[in-house]
Short mmCIF file of C-alpha atoms and ligand atoms in Angstrom, two decimals:
data_model
loop_
_atom_site.label_atom_id
_atom_site.label_comp_id
_atom_site.label_asym_id
_atom_site.label_seq_id
_atom_site.Cartn_x
_atom_site.Cartn_y
_atom_site.Cartn_z
CA MET A 959 28.70 -22.74 32.04
CA SER A 960 26.14 -23.15 29.38
CA GLU A 961 23.45 -20.62 28.80
CA VAL A 962 20.37 -21.07 30.98
CA THR A 963 17.56 -22.55 28.84
CA ALA A 964 14.13 -23.71 29.65
CA PRO A 965 13.27 -27.41 29.63
CA ARG A 966 12.00 -28.51 26.15
CA PHE A 967 8.56 -29.67 25.70
CA ARG A 968 6.64 -31.26 22.83
CA SER A 969 5.37 -28.37 20.62
CA VAL A 970 1.84 -29.93 20.66
CA LEU A 971 1.48 -28.75 24.21
CA ASP A 972 1.46 -25.23 23.08
CA ARG A 973 -1.90 -25.88 21.44
CA PHE A 974 -3.68 -26.78 24.66
CA ALA A 975 -4.73 -24.37 27.24
CA ALA A 976 -4.23 -25.38 30.90
CA TYR A 977 -7.20 -27.09 32.50
CA LYS A 978 -9.37 -24.42 34.25
CA PRO A 979 -11.66 -25.97 36.75
CA GLY A 980 -15.16 -24.50 36.45
CA LYS A 981 -16.27 -22.41 39.38
CA VAL A 982 -19.27 -23.64 41.32
CA ALA A 983 -22.33 -21.37 40.78
CA LEU A 984 -24.14 -20.23 43.81
CA SER A 985 -27.76 -18.77 43.84
CA PRO A 986 -28.49 -15.73 46.07
CA GLU A 987 -29.86 -18.24 48.63
CA GLY A 988 -26.66 -20.11 48.47
CA ARG A 989 -27.92 -23.10 46.51
CA SER A 990 -25.89 -24.88 43.91
CA PHE A 991 -26.97 -27.20 41.17
CA LYS A 992 -24.28 -28.97 39.12
CA LEU A 993 -25.66 -29.76 35.73
CA SER A 994 -22.41 -29.42 33.70
CA SER A 995 -20.81 -32.91 33.64
CA ASN A 996 -23.60 -35.43 32.85
CA GLU A 997 -23.04 -37.17 36.17
CA SER A 998 -25.56 -39.30 38.05
CA PRO A 999 -27.32 -37.07 40.56
CA HIS A 1000 -27.33 -39.98 43.02
CA GLU A 1001 -24.77 -40.93 45.59
CA PRO A 1002 -23.50 -44.47 45.48
CA LEU A 1003 -25.92 -47.19 46.45
CA PRO A 1004 -25.52 -48.52 50.03
CA SER A 1005 -24.27 -51.82 48.70
CA VAL A 1006 -21.58 -50.07 46.56
CA GLN A 1007 -20.48 -47.80 49.49
CA LYS A 1008 -20.07 -50.89 51.68
CA ALA A 1009 -17.85 -52.56 48.99
CA ILE A 1010 -15.70 -49.32 48.72
CA THR A 1011 -15.41 -49.08 52.55
CA GLU A 1012 -14.21 -52.65 52.73
CA ALA A 1013 -11.74 -52.31 49.85
CA ALA A 1014 -10.25 -49.21 51.64
CA ARG A 1015 -8.67 -51.56 54.09
CA ASN A 1016 -6.53 -53.22 51.54
CA ILE A 1017 -5.07 -50.27 49.73
CA ASN A 1018 -1.55 -50.87 51.07
CA ARG A 1019 -1.63 -53.59 48.27
CA TYR A 1020 -1.33 -53.10 44.58
CA PRO A 1021 -4.51 -53.58 42.45
CA ASP A 1022 -4.93 -56.70 40.39
CA ASN A 1023 -3.23 -55.67 37.23
CA ASN A 1024 -5.34 -57.82 35.10
CA ALA A 1025 -8.55 -56.64 36.88
CA THR A 1026 -9.65 -60.25 36.77
CA ALA A 1027 -12.86 -60.10 38.79
CA LEU A 1028 -13.96 -56.82 37.25
CA ILE A 1029 -13.40 -58.15 33.68
CA GLU A 1030 -15.24 -61.48 34.52
CA ALA A 1031 -18.12 -59.50 35.83
CA ILE A 1032 -18.38 -57.25 32.85
CA ALA A 1033 -18.07 -60.31 30.48
CA ALA A 1034 -20.90 -62.05 32.29
CA GLU A 1035 -23.15 -59.08 32.26
CA TYR A 1036 -22.81 -58.47 28.58
CA ARG A 1037 -22.46 -62.17 27.65
CA VAL A 1038 -19.15 -61.98 25.91
CA PRO A 1039 -15.94 -63.87 26.59
CA ALA A 1040 -13.57 -62.28 29.01
CA GLU A 1041 -10.81 -62.10 26.43
CA GLN A 1042 -13.07 -59.61 24.45
CA VAL A 1043 -13.05 -57.07 27.28
CA ALA A 1044 -10.30 -54.64 28.24
CA VAL A 1045 -10.48 -51.96 31.00
CA GLY A 1046 -8.94 -48.60 31.62
CA CYS A 1047 -8.88 -45.52 33.83
CA GLY A 1048 -12.26 -44.25 32.53
CA SER A 1049 -13.29 -44.65 29.05
CA VAL A 1050 -11.20 -41.67 28.41
CA GLY A 1051 -8.34 -43.63 29.55
CA VAL A 1052 -9.44 -46.52 27.21
CA ALA A 1053 -9.63 -44.08 24.45
CA GLN A 1054 -6.08 -42.98 25.19
CA MET A 1055 -5.00 -46.70 25.17
CA LEU A 1056 -6.61 -47.15 21.74
CA LEU A 1057 -4.77 -44.03 20.35
CA GLU A 1058 -1.63 -45.40 22.05
CA ALA A 1059 -2.06 -48.55 19.97
CA VAL A 1060 -2.66 -47.01 16.56
CA ALA A 1061 -1.69 -43.27 16.45
CA GLU A 1062 1.59 -41.86 15.35
CA PRO A 1063 2.67 -38.66 13.44
CA GLY A 1064 1.01 -38.72 10.07
CA ALA A 1065 -1.94 -40.88 11.18
CA GLU A 1066 -5.31 -39.52 10.93
CA ILE A 1067 -8.15 -39.78 13.35
CA VAL A 1068 -11.75 -38.99 12.15
CA TYR A 1069 -14.52 -37.97 14.30
CA ALA A 1070 -17.69 -35.68 14.24
CA TRP A 1071 -17.58 -32.11 15.50
CA ARG A 1072 -18.93 -31.00 17.70
CA SER A 1073 -18.54 -34.05 19.70
CA PHE A 1074 -16.80 -35.24 22.91
CA GLU A 1075 -14.17 -32.55 24.09
CA ALA A 1076 -11.64 -35.35 24.95
CA TYR A 1077 -11.25 -36.48 21.39
CA PRO A 1078 -9.24 -33.40 20.08
CA LEU A 1079 -7.13 -33.42 23.23
CA LEU A 1080 -6.22 -37.14 23.17
CA VAL A 1081 -5.54 -37.09 19.41
CA GLY A 1082 -3.35 -34.06 19.72
CA LEU A 1083 -1.35 -35.71 22.46
CA SER A 1084 -1.01 -38.86 20.50
CA GLY A 1085 0.86 -36.89 17.85
CA ALA A 1086 -1.79 -37.92 15.10
CA THR A 1087 -3.98 -35.51 13.18
CA SER A 1088 -7.59 -34.73 13.92
CA VAL A 1089 -10.02 -34.86 11.01
CA GLN A 1090 -13.20 -33.22 12.17
CA VAL A 1091 -16.45 -33.76 10.16
CA PRO A 1092 -19.19 -31.22 10.97
CA LEU A 1093 -22.53 -32.50 12.40
CA ARG A 1094 -25.46 -32.24 10.03
CA ASP A 1095 -28.60 -30.89 11.83
CA GLU A 1096 -26.90 -31.76 15.14
CA VAL A 1097 -26.41 -35.48 13.93
CA HIS A 1098 -23.34 -37.42 12.87
CA ASP A 1099 -22.94 -37.14 9.08
CA LEU A 1100 -21.78 -40.78 8.62
CA ASP A 1101 -21.61 -40.48 4.80
CA ALA A 1102 -19.35 -37.39 5.06
CA MET A 1103 -17.28 -39.23 7.77
CA ALA A 1104 -16.86 -42.23 5.50
CA ASP A 1105 -15.82 -39.92 2.71
CA ALA A 1106 -13.15 -38.33 5.13
CA ILE A 1107 -11.35 -41.68 5.53
CA THR A 1108 -8.06 -41.88 3.67
CA PRO A 1109 -5.29 -44.49 3.59
CA GLU A 1110 -3.77 -42.75 6.73
CA THR A 1111 -6.94 -43.01 8.78
CA ARG A 1112 -6.35 -45.45 11.70
CA LEU A 1113 -9.34 -44.87 13.81
CA VAL A 1114 -12.78 -43.31 13.61
CA PHE A 1115 -14.78 -42.34 16.80
CA VAL A 1116 -18.62 -42.43 16.57
CA CYS A 1117 -20.21 -41.10 19.62
CA ASN A 1118 -23.82 -42.51 19.92
CA PRO A 1119 -25.66 -40.68 21.57
CA ASN A 1120 -23.49 -37.83 20.71
CA ASN A 1121 -22.08 -35.52 23.41
CA PRO A 1122 -23.12 -32.74 23.60
CA THR A 1123 -26.11 -32.81 21.28
CA GLY A 1124 -27.81 -36.02 22.62
CA THR A 1125 -28.60 -37.05 19.02
CA VAL A 1126 -28.27 -40.69 17.70
CA VAL A 1127 -27.51 -42.64 14.60
CA GLY A 1128 -29.77 -45.74 13.78
CA ARG A 1129 -28.93 -49.26 12.98
CA ARG A 1130 -29.20 -49.15 9.22
CA GLU A 1131 -27.14 -45.91 8.72
CA LEU A 1132 -24.48 -47.26 11.18
CA GLU A 1133 -24.29 -50.69 9.47
CA ARG A 1134 -23.92 -48.96 6.10
CA PHE A 1135 -21.10 -46.86 7.42
CA LEU A 1136 -19.30 -49.77 9.07
CA ASP A 1137 -19.46 -51.54 5.66
CA ARG A 1138 -17.77 -48.60 4.08
CA VAL A 1139 -14.84 -48.38 6.55
CA PRO A 1140 -11.68 -50.10 5.43
CA ALA A 1141 -10.87 -53.32 7.45
CA ASP A 1142 -7.51 -51.78 8.61
CA CYS A 1143 -9.16 -48.82 10.28
CA LEU A 1144 -10.76 -49.20 13.83
CA VAL A 1145 -14.17 -47.78 14.49
CA VAL A 1146 -14.69 -46.85 18.11
CA LEU A 1147 -18.30 -46.69 18.98
CA ASP A 1148 -18.46 -44.50 22.09
CA GLU A 1149 -21.52 -45.68 23.92
CA ALA A 1150 -21.09 -43.69 27.21
CA TYR A 1151 -24.85 -42.93 27.43
CA ARG A 1152 -26.09 -46.29 26.10
CA GLU A 1153 -28.19 -46.97 29.16
CA TYR A 1154 -30.27 -43.91 28.58
CA VAL A 1155 -31.24 -44.89 25.07
CA ARG A 1156 -34.94 -45.77 24.59
CA ASP A 1157 -35.14 -45.50 20.88
CA ASP A 1158 -35.43 -49.19 19.41
CA ASN A 1159 -33.82 -47.98 16.19
CA VAL A 1160 -30.56 -47.27 17.94
CA PRO A 1161 -28.46 -50.38 17.91
CA ASP A 1162 -26.55 -51.78 20.98
CA GLY A 1163 -23.09 -51.69 19.64
CA LEU A 1164 -22.36 -55.14 21.12
CA THR A 1165 -24.91 -56.64 18.58
CA LEU A 1166 -22.76 -55.19 15.71
CA LEU A 1167 -19.53 -56.85 16.69
CA PRO A 1168 -20.07 -60.30 14.99
CA GLY A 1169 -18.30 -60.33 11.73
CA ARG A 1170 -16.71 -56.88 12.33
CA PRO A 1171 -13.20 -57.33 13.67
CA ASN A 1172 -12.36 -53.57 13.35
CA LEU A 1173 -15.18 -52.46 15.61
CA VAL A 1174 -14.63 -51.38 19.33
CA VAL A 1175 -17.52 -50.76 21.65
CA LEU A 1176 -16.49 -48.29 24.36
CA ARG A 1177 -18.51 -48.11 27.71
CA THR A 1178 -18.15 -46.37 31.08
CA PHE A 1179 -19.05 -46.62 34.60
CA SER A 1180 -19.09 -42.86 34.98
CA LYS A 1181 -22.64 -42.15 33.93
CA ALA A 1182 -25.55 -44.57 34.52
CA TYR A 1183 -23.40 -46.53 37.00
CA GLY A 1184 -22.71 -43.36 38.97
CA LEU A 1185 -18.88 -43.90 39.60
CA ALA A 1186 -17.51 -40.93 37.73
CA GLY A 1187 -15.11 -40.26 40.51
CA LEU A 1188 -13.59 -43.74 40.52
CA ARG A 1189 -12.62 -43.92 36.83
CA ILE A 1190 -13.45 -47.11 35.19
CA GLY A 1191 -14.09 -47.60 31.41
CA PHE A 1192 -14.03 -50.57 29.34
CA LEU A 1193 -14.13 -51.85 25.68
CA VAL A 1194 -15.52 -54.88 24.09
CA ALA A 1195 -13.87 -56.01 20.75
CA HIS A 1196 -12.73 -59.04 18.97
CA PRO A 1197 -10.10 -61.00 21.06
CA GLU A 1198 -7.14 -59.88 18.84
CA VAL A 1199 -8.06 -56.28 19.12
CA ALA A 1200 -8.76 -56.32 22.79
CA GLY A 1201 -5.45 -58.21 23.28
CA SER A 1202 -3.47 -55.50 21.34
CA ILE A 1203 -5.15 -52.71 23.33
CA ARG A 1204 -4.44 -54.32 26.68
CA LYS A 1205 -0.75 -54.07 25.87
CA THR A 1206 -0.99 -50.20 26.21
CA TYR A 1207 -2.50 -50.32 29.76
CA LEU A 1208 -0.71 -48.08 32.21
CA PRO A 1209 0.06 -50.60 35.00
CA PHE A 1210 -2.30 -50.53 37.93
CA SER A 1211 -4.31 -47.61 36.43
CA VAL A 1212 -7.71 -49.05 37.50
CA ASN A 1213 -7.35 -48.98 41.16
CA SER A 1214 -8.45 -51.58 43.66
CA ILE A 1215 -11.39 -49.62 45.04
CA ALA A 1216 -12.62 -48.88 41.52
CA GLN A 1217 -12.40 -52.56 40.66
CA VAL A 1218 -14.48 -53.69 43.70
CA ALA A 1219 -17.08 -50.81 43.15
CA GLY A 1220 -17.50 -51.84 39.43
CA VAL A 1221 -18.16 -55.33 40.37
CA ALA A 1222 -20.68 -54.20 43.28
CA SER A 1223 -22.40 -51.94 40.77
CA LEU A 1224 -22.92 -54.63 38.26
CA GLU A 1225 -24.41 -56.73 41.01
CA ALA A 1226 -26.85 -53.84 41.75
CA GLY A 1227 -27.98 -53.53 38.13
CA ASP A 1228 -31.72 -53.47 38.91
CA GLU A 1229 -31.41 -50.59 41.30
CA LEU A 1230 -29.18 -48.63 38.82
CA ARG A 1231 -31.67 -49.32 36.02
CA ALA A 1232 -34.41 -47.89 38.14
CA ARG A 1233 -32.39 -44.73 38.70
CA VAL A 1234 -31.67 -44.51 34.91
CA ALA A 1235 -35.51 -44.88 34.15
CA ALA A 1236 -36.14 -41.95 36.57
CA THR A 1237 -33.50 -39.81 34.68
CA VAL A 1238 -34.93 -40.77 31.43
CA ALA A 1239 -38.48 -39.67 32.65
CA GLU A 1240 -36.90 -36.34 33.83
CA ARG A 1241 -35.19 -35.95 30.52
CA ASP A 1242 -38.53 -36.13 28.66
CA ARG A 1243 -40.11 -33.82 31.05
CA VAL A 1244 -37.41 -31.24 30.80
CA ARG A 1245 -37.38 -31.39 27.02
CA ASP A 1246 -41.11 -31.15 26.77
CA ALA A 1247 -41.17 -28.11 29.15
CA LEU A 1248 -38.46 -26.31 27.07
CA LEU A 1249 -40.41 -27.12 23.80
CA ALA A 1250 -43.59 -25.80 25.40
CA ASP A 1251 -41.64 -22.56 26.31
CA GLY A 1252 -40.71 -22.22 22.73
CA TRP A 1253 -37.08 -23.55 22.72
CA THR A 1254 -35.68 -25.65 19.98
CA VAL A 1255 -34.19 -28.78 21.47
CA PRO A 1256 -32.83 -31.76 19.48
CA HIS A 1257 -34.35 -35.04 20.36
CA THR A 1258 -31.97 -36.49 22.93
CA GLU A 1259 -31.42 -40.14 24.03
CA ALA A 1260 -28.80 -39.17 26.62
CA ASN A 1261 -28.90 -37.69 30.16
CA PHE A 1262 -28.63 -34.03 28.92
CA VAL A 1263 -30.30 -31.58 26.53
CA TRP A 1264 -28.61 -29.29 24.00
CA LEU A 1265 -29.46 -25.70 23.33
CA ARG A 1266 -27.87 -24.11 20.21
CA LEU A 1267 -27.59 -20.58 21.62
CA GLY A 1268 -24.88 -19.43 19.30
CA ASP A 1269 -23.59 -15.95 20.25
CA ARG A 1270 -25.74 -15.99 23.39
CA THR A 1271 -24.25 -19.00 24.87
CA VAL A 1272 -22.03 -17.24 27.45
CA GLU A 1273 -24.75 -14.86 28.41
CA PHE A 1274 -27.27 -17.77 28.94
CA SER A 1275 -24.67 -19.68 30.91
CA ALA A 1276 -24.08 -16.58 33.18
CA ALA A 1277 -27.93 -16.36 33.59
CA CYS A 1278 -27.93 -19.98 34.85
CA ASP A 1279 -24.95 -19.27 37.18
CA ALA A 1280 -26.75 -16.43 38.74
CA HIS A 1281 -29.46 -18.92 39.87
CA GLY A 1282 -26.81 -21.41 41.12
CA VAL A 1283 -27.22 -23.56 38.04
CA SER A 1284 -24.00 -24.70 36.43
CA VAL A 1285 -24.37 -25.80 32.72
CA ARG A 1286 -21.59 -26.52 30.25
CA PRO A 1287 -21.22 -23.65 27.65
CA PHE A 1288 -19.35 -24.06 24.27
CA PRO A 1289 -18.87 -20.42 23.64
CA GLY A 1290 -20.43 -19.49 20.22
CA GLU A 1291 -22.10 -22.75 19.75
CA GLY A 1292 -24.45 -23.73 22.57
CA ALA A 1293 -25.06 -24.97 26.11
CA ARG A 1294 -25.31 -28.62 27.32
CA VAL A 1295 -27.54 -29.18 30.35
CA SER A 1296 -27.40 -32.37 32.30
CA ILE A 1297 -30.39 -33.96 33.71
CA GLY A 1298 -30.23 -33.88 37.44
CA SER A 1299 -32.70 -34.46 40.29
CA PRO A 1300 -36.38 -33.18 39.77
CA GLU A 1301 -35.32 -30.15 42.07
CA GLU A 1302 -32.26 -29.35 40.07
CA ASN A 1303 -34.14 -29.64 36.79
CA ASP A 1304 -36.77 -27.31 38.06
CA ALA A 1305 -34.19 -24.76 39.02
CA PHE A 1306 -32.81 -24.91 35.49
CA LEU A 1307 -36.27 -24.80 33.90
CA THR A 1308 -37.04 -21.69 35.89
CA VAL A 1309 -34.11 -19.86 34.35
CA ALA A 1310 -34.87 -21.13 30.92
CA ALA A 1311 -38.45 -19.97 31.19
CA THR A 1312 -37.45 -16.46 32.14
CA TYR A 1313 -34.62 -16.00 29.67
CA PRO A 1314 -35.69 -13.57 27.03
CA HIS A 1315 -34.08 -15.07 23.93
CA ARG A 1316 -35.23 -18.54 22.64
CA THR A 1317 -33.23 -20.40 20.12
C1 PLP B 2195 -18.81 -38.73 29.87
C2 PLP B 2195 -18.16 -39.44 28.60
C3 PLP B 2195 -17.30 -40.48 28.77
C4 PLP B 2195 -16.90 -41.02 30.03
O1 PLP B 2195 -15.64 -40.79 30.27
P1 PLP B 2195 -15.00 -41.43 31.53
O2 PLP B 2195 -13.52 -41.35 31.19
O3 PLP B 2195 -15.36 -42.95 31.48
O4 PLP B 2195 -15.48 -40.83 32.79
C5 PLP B 2195 -16.93 -41.05 27.56
N1 PLP B 2195 -17.34 -40.60 26.35
C6 PLP B 2195 -18.24 -39.66 26.24
C7 PLP B 2195 -18.73 -39.21 24.95
C8 PLP B 2195 -18.67 -38.98 27.42
O5 PLP B 2195 -19.55 -37.97 27.23
#
């Protein structure tokens, strides 16, 4: 008999802590306000719920592996040929597909830091190396990011607006950056919060695609479309790029209910845009109230605000918890607070107004 040994795992797994689900904060009155994941505060529209209920009757069947109807609806909505669209299990799933297509040991992936928490996780799992370029005044430092590109760089993530700071880069700086990136390196413009942008100077990534075959625009149904629980993301890119990325699709990973709900949500665009407009108005109200209270809050074009609390981040997050308000703390750095319903936002503003230490 051989010695008993443990199953062998890739050493990269040792670098990741197991996922800890956040506990739900409860106020003394038993109320709970979840402002930690940038979700839509609204339940699905009646038309979308109806489509979901009907689709549930067919889940003994496999989904359409090509997601034909969903891809055609996305293509029609954004006025691009369907061959330029690829879908995945959330835009996190699409980001993993992109890395599956380009990453390998020795490859480098460049992104700003702090930015979206999924980037280091996905890059680590891919076997490639993360190259993190610090934000400058809470904004992507695109010059430093271009300087960080080496012959080994296969992909650069640009998160615009950036999660968790809400800050943006404008058209001219983004174009100048894209002009500097070598043609053999993909640039993935993560526009998860595009629908909340009101600054005209921030380009719609889709308008940058002509003449830029290494650009990929990443979008999601999880935020403005309110379908975070169903997991649908998509990319728009040149047909050769979209075609290569589709090869990495985990079969059937966009399920049939998600496909139907995505189509129904695109059909309900006007109602969803009205909800987004309400969130944008609340975002501006929340930021203005914080500024009036003496807080420093970077200008945000997303559905959240960022408070750089530094060493007080955990303490502030606990103070919010005590009032039933869950925020997203990044210990030692700051807290990200999603914009919810007016009632939820008021609950947060009450905590912020009574917190003794401003940043
Ligand atoms: C929330 C978010 C996403 C969306 O992820 P899904 O997998 O589509 O739910 C993507 N990118 C960023 C930067 C985000 O904040």
